PDB file of C-alpha atoms in Angstrom:
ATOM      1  CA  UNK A  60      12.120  14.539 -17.457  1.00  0.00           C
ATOM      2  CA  UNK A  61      11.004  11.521 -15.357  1.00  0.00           C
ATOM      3  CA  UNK A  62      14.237  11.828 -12.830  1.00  0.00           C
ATOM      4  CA  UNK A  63      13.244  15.519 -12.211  1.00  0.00           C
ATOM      5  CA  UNK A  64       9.450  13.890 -11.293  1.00  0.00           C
ATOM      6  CA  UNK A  65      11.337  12.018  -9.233  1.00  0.00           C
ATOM      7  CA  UNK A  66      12.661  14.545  -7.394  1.00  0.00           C
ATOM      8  CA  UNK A  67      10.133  16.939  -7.001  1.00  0.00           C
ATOM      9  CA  UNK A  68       8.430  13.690  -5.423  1.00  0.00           C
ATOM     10  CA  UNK A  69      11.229  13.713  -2.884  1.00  0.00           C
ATOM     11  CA  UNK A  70      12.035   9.975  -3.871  1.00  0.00           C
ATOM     12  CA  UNK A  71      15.754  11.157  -4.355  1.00  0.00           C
ATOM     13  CA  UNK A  72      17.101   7.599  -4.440  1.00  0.00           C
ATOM     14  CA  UNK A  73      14.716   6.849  -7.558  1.00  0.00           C
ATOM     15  CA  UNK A  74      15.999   9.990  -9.005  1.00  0.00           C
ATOM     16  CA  UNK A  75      19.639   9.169  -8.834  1.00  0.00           C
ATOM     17  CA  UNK A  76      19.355   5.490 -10.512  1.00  0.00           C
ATOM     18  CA  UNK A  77      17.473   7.264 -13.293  1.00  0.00           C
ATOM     19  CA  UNK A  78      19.867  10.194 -13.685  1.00  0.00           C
ATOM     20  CA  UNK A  79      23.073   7.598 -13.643  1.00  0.00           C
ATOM     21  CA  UNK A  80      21.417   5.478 -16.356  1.00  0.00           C
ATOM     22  CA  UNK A  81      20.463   8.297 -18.527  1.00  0.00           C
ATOM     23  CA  UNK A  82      24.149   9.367 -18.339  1.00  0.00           C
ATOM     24  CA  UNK A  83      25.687   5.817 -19.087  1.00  0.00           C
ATOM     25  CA  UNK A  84      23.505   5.624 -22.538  1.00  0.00           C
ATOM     26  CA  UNK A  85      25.119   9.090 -23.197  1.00  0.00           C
ATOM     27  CA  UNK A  86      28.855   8.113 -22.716  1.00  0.00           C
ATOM     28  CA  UNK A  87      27.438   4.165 -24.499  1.00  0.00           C
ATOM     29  CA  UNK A  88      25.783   5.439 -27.869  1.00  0.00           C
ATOM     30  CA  UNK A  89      27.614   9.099 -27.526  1.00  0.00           C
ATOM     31  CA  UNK A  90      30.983   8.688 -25.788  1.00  0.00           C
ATOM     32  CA  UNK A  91      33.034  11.875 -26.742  1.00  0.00           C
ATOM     33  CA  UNK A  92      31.259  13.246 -29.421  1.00  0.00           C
ATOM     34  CA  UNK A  93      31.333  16.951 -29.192  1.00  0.00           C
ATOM     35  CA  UNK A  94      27.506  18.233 -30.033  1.00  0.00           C
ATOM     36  CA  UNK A  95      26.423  21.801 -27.810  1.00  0.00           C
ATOM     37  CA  UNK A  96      22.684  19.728 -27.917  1.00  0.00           C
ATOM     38  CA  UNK A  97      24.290  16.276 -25.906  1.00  0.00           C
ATOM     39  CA  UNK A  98      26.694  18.399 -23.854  1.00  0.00           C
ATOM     40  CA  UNK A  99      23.664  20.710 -22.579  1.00  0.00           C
ATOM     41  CA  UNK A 100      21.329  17.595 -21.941  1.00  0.00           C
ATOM     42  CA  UNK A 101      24.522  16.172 -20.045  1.00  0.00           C
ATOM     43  CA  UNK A 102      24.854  19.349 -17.881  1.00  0.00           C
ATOM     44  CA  UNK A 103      21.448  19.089 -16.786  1.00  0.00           C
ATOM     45  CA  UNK A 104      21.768  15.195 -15.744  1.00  0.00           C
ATOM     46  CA  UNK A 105      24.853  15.955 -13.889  1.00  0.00           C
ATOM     47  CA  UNK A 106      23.215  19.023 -12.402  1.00  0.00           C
ATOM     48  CA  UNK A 107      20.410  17.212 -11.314  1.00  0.00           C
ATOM     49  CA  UNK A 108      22.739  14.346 -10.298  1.00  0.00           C
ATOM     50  CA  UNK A 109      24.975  16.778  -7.936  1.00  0.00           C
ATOM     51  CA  UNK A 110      21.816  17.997  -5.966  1.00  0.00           C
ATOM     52  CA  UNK A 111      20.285  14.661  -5.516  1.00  0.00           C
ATOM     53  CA  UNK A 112      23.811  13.583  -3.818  1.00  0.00           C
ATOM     54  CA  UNK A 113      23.440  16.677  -2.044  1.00  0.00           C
ATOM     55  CA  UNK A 114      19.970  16.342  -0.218  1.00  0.00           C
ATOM     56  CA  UNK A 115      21.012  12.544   0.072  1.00  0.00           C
ATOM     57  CA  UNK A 116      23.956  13.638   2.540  1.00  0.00           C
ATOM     58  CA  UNK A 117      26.798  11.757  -0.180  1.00  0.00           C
ATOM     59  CA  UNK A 118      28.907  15.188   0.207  1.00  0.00           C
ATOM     60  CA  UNK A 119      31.397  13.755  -1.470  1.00  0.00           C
ATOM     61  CA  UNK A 120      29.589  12.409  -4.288  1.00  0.00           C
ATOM     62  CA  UNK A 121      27.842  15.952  -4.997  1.00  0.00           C
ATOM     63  CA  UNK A 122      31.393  17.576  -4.899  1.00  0.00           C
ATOM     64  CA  UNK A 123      32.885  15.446  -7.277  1.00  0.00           C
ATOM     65  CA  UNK A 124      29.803  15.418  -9.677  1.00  0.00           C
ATOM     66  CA  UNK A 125      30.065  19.201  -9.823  1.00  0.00           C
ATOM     67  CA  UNK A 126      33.965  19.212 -10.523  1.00  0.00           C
ATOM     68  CA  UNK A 127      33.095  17.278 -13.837  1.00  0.00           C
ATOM     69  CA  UNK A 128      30.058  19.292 -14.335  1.00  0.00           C
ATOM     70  CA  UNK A 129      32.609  22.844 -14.360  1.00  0.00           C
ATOM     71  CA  UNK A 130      34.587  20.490 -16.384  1.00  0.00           C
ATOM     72  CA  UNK A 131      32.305  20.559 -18.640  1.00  0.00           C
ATOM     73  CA  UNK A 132      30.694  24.022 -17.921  1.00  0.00           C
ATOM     74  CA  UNK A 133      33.110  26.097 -16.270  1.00  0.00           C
ATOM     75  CA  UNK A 134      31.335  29.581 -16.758  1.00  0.00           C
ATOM     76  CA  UNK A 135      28.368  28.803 -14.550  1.00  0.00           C
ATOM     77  CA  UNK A 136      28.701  30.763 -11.764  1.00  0.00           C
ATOM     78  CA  UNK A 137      25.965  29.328 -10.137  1.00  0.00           C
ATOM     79  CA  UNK A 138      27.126  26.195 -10.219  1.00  0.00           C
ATOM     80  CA  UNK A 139      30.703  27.406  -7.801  1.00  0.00           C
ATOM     81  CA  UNK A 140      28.261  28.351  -5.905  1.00  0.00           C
ATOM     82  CA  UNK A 141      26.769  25.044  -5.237  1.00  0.00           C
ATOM     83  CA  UNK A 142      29.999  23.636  -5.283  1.00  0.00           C
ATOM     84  CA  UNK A 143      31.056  25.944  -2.436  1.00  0.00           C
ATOM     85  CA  UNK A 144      27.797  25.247  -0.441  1.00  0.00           C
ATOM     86  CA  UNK A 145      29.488  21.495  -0.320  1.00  0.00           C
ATOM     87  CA  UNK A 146      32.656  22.483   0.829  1.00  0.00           C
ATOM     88  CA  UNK A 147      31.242  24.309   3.200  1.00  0.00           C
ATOM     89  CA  UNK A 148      29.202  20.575   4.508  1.00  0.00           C
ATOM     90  CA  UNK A 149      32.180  19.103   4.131  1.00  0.00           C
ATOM     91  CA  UNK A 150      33.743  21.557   6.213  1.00  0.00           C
ATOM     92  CA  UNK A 151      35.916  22.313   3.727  1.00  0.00           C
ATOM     93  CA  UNK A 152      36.031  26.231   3.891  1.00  0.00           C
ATOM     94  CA  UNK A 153      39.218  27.083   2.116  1.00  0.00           C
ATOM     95  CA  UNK A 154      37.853  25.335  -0.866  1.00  0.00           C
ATOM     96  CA  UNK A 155      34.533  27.038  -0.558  1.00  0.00           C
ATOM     97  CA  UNK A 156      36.291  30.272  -0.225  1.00  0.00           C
ATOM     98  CA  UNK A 157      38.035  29.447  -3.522  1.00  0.00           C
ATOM     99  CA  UNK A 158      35.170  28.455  -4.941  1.00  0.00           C
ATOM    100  CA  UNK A 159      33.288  31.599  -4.302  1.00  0.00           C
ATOM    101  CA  UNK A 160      36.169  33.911  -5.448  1.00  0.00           C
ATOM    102  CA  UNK A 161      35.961  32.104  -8.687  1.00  0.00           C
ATOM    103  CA  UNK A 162      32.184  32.538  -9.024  1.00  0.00           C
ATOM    104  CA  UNK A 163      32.951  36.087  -8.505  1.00  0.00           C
ATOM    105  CA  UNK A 164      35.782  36.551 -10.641  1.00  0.00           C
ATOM    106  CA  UNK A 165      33.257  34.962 -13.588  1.00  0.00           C
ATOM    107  CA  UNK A 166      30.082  36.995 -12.682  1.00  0.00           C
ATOM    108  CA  UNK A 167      31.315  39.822 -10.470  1.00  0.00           C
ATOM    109  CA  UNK A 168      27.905  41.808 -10.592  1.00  0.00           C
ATOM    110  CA  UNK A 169      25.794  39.200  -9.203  1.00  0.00           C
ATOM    111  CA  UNK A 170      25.681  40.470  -5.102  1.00  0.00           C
ATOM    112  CA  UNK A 171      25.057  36.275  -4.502  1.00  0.00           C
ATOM    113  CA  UNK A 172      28.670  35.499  -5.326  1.00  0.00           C
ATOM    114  CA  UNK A 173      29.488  38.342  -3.034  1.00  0.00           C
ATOM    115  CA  UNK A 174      27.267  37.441   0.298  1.00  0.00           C
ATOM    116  CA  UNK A 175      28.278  33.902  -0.369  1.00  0.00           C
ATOM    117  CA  UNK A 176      31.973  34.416  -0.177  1.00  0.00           C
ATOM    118  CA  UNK A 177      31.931  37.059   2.771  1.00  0.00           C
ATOM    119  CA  UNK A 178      29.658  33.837   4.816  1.00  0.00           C
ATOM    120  CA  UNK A 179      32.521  31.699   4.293  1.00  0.00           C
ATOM    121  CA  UNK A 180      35.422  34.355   4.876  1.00  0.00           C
ATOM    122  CA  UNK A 181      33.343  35.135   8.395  1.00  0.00           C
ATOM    123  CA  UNK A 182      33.630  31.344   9.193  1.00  0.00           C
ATOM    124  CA  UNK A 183      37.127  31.369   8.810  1.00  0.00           C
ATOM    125  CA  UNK A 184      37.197  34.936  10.868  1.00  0.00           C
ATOM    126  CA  UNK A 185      38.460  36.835   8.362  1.00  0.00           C
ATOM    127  CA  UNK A 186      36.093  39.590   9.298  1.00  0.00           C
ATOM    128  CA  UNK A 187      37.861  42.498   7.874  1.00  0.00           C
ATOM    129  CA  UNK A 188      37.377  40.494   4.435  1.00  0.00           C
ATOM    130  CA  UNK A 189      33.762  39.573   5.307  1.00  0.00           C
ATOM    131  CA  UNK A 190      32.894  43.142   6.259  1.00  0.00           C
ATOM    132  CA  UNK A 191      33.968  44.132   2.289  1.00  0.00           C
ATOM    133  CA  UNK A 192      32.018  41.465   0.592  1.00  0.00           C
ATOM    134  CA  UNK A 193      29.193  41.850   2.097  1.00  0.00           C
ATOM    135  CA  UNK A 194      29.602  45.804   1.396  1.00  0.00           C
ATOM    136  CA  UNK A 195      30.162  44.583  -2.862  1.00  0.00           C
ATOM    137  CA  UNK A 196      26.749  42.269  -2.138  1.00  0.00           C
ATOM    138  CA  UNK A 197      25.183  45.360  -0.364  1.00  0.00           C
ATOM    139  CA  UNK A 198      26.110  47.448  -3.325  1.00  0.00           C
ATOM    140  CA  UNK A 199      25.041  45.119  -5.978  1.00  0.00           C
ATOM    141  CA  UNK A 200      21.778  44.076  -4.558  1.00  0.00           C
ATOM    142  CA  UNK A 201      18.733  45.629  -6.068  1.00  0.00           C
ATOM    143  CA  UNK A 202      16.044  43.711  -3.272  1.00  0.00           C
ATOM    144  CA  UNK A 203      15.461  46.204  -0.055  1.00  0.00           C
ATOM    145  CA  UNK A 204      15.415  43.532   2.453  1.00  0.00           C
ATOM    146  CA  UNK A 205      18.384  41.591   0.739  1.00  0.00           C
ATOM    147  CA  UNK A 206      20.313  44.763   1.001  1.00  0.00           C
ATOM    148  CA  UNK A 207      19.198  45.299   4.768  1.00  0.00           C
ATOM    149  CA  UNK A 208      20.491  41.506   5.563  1.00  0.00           C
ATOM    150  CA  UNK A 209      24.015  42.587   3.613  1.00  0.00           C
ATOM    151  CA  UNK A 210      24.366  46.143   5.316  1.00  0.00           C
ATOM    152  CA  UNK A 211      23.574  44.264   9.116  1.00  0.00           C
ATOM    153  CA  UNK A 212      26.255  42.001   8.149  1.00  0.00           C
ATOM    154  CA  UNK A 213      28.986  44.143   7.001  1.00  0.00           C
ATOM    155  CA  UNK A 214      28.179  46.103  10.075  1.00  0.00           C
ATOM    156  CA  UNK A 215      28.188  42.437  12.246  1.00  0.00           C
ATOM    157  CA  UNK A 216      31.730  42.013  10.606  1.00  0.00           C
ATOM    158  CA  UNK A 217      32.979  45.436  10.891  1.00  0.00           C
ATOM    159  CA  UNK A 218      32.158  45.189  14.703  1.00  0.00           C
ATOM    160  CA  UNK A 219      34.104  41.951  14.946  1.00  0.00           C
ATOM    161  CA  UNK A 220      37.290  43.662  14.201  1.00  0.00           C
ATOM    162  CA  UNK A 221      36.357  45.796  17.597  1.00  0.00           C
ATOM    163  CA  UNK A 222      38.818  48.516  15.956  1.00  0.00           C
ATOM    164  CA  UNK A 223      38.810  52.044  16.790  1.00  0.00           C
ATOM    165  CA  UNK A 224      36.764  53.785  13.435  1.00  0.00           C
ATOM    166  CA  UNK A 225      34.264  56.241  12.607  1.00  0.00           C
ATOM    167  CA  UNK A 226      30.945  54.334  12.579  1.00  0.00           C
ATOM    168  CA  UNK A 227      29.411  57.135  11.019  1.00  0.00           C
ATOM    169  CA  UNK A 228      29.518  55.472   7.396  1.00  0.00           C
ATOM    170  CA  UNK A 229      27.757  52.529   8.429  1.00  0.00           C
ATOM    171  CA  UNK A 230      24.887  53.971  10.521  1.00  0.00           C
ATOM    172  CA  UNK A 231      24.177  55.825   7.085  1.00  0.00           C
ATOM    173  CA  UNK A 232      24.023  52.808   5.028  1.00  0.00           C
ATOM    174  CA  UNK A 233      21.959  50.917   8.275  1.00  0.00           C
ATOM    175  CA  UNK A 234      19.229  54.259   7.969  1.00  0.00           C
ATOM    176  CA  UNK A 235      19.395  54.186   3.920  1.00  0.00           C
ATOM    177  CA  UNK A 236      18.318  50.457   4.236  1.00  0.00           C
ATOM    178  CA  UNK A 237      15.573  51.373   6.222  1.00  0.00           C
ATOM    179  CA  UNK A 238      13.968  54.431   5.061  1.00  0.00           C
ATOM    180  CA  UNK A 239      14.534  53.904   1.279  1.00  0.00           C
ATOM    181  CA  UNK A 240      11.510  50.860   1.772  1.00  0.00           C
ATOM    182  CA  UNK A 241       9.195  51.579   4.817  1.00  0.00           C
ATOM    183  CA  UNK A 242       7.666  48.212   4.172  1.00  0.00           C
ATOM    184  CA  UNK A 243      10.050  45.681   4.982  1.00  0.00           C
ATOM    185  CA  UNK A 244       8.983  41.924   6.107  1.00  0.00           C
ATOM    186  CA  UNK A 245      11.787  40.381   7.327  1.00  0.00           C
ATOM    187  CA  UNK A 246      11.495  41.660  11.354  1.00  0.00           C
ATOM    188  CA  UNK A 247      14.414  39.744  12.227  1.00  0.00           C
ATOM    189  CA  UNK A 248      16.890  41.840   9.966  1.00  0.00           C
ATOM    190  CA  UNK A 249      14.743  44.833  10.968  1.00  0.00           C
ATOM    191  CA  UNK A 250      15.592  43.834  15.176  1.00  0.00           C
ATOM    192  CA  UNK A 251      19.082  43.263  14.125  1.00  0.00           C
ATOM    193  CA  UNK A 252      19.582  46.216  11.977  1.00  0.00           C
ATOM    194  CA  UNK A 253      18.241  48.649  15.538  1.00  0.00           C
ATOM    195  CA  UNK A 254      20.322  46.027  17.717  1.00  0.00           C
ATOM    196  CA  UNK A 255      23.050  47.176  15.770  1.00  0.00           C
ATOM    197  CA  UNK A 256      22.602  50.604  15.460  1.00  0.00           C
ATOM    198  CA  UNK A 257      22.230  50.224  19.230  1.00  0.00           C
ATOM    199  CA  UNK A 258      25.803  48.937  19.208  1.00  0.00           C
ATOM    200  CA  UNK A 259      27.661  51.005  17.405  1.00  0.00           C
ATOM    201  CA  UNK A 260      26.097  54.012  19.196  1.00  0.00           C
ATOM    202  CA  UNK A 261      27.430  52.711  22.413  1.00  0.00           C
ATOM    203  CA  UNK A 262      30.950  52.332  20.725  1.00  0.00           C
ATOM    204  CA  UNK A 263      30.991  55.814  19.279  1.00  0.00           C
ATOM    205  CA  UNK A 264      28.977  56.929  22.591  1.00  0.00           C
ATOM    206  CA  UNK A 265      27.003  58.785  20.857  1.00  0.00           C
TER     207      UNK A 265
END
């Protein structure tokens, strides 16, 4: 409780001295006793440990404290997530890629896994791959302006391949992002969602 003071407080160094000592008196009075109560207060520390290495910059540190945390938790999806973000730092995007597959592969109706793994399939320029993921995240997603961001990037992606196709489809998704919420916030998805509509009108010349 007092380490996650700490780090609300921003004094991540604090943080991390208290999270490492509350995880030695678990392996010193505990060591490998089995009991769902200890192994759920040690996911927590090491969770808590993993982002503190994070926002510190110790990439390496944060990657290796969330392999032993999906040692110990493997079904988080969240937590490949994290894990992926990392990689990704580290520049590392093969990894993150797996990483993302996996979360989806665990929890494959949560449109996160999805977006997350078609950002780091785009960085590699595997657009025709990106373009699909971000269609699953688009599908998946119940927020408006979440699906807007997914649609203009399976669109962005589906450009990329600058392949002869029948832009149709995705003009219809584009509108259906719009006009399914006429109040949407975000005006730079709403720019880039006309800016690309824009685009592929020119292509189809339309």
């Amino acid at each position: 409780g007092y380490a996650l003071i700490l780090f609300k407080e921003g004094k991540l160094l604090d943080a991390k001295l208290q999270i490492l000592e509350c995880l030695d008196n678990i392996n010193k009075y505990h060591g490998d006793d089995i009991n769902n109560k200890i192994n759920i207060h040690k996911s927590v520390l090491l969770y808590n440990l993993a982002q503190c290495y994070e926002k510190l910059g110790m990439i390496d540190d944060a990657i290796s404290t969330f392999k032993i945390l999906l040692e110990l938790d493997p079904n988080m999806d969240e937590y490949y997530l994290d894990l992926s973000r990392c990689y990704g730092v580290s520049e590392q995007v093969e990894n993150a890629i797996f990483a993302c597959e996996t979360a989806t592969k665990i929890e494959p109706y949560n449109y996160q896994n999805w977006a997350m793994l078609a950002y780091w399939q785009n960085h590699m320029g595997h657009y025709d791959k990106s373009s699909n993921s971000y269609l699953k995240a688009y599908n998946l997603c119940p927020e408006y302006e979440e699906r807007l961001r997914n649609i203009n990037n399976y669109a962005y992606n589906f450009l990329l391949l600058d392949e002869n196709n029948n832009y149709s489809d995705i003009l219809g998704l584009i509108k259906d992002s719009f006009y399914k919420n006429s109040i949407l916030n975000d005006e730079n998805e709403i720019v880039r969602g006309y800016s690309l509509m824009a685009e592929i009108y020119l292509r189809s010349n339309d």
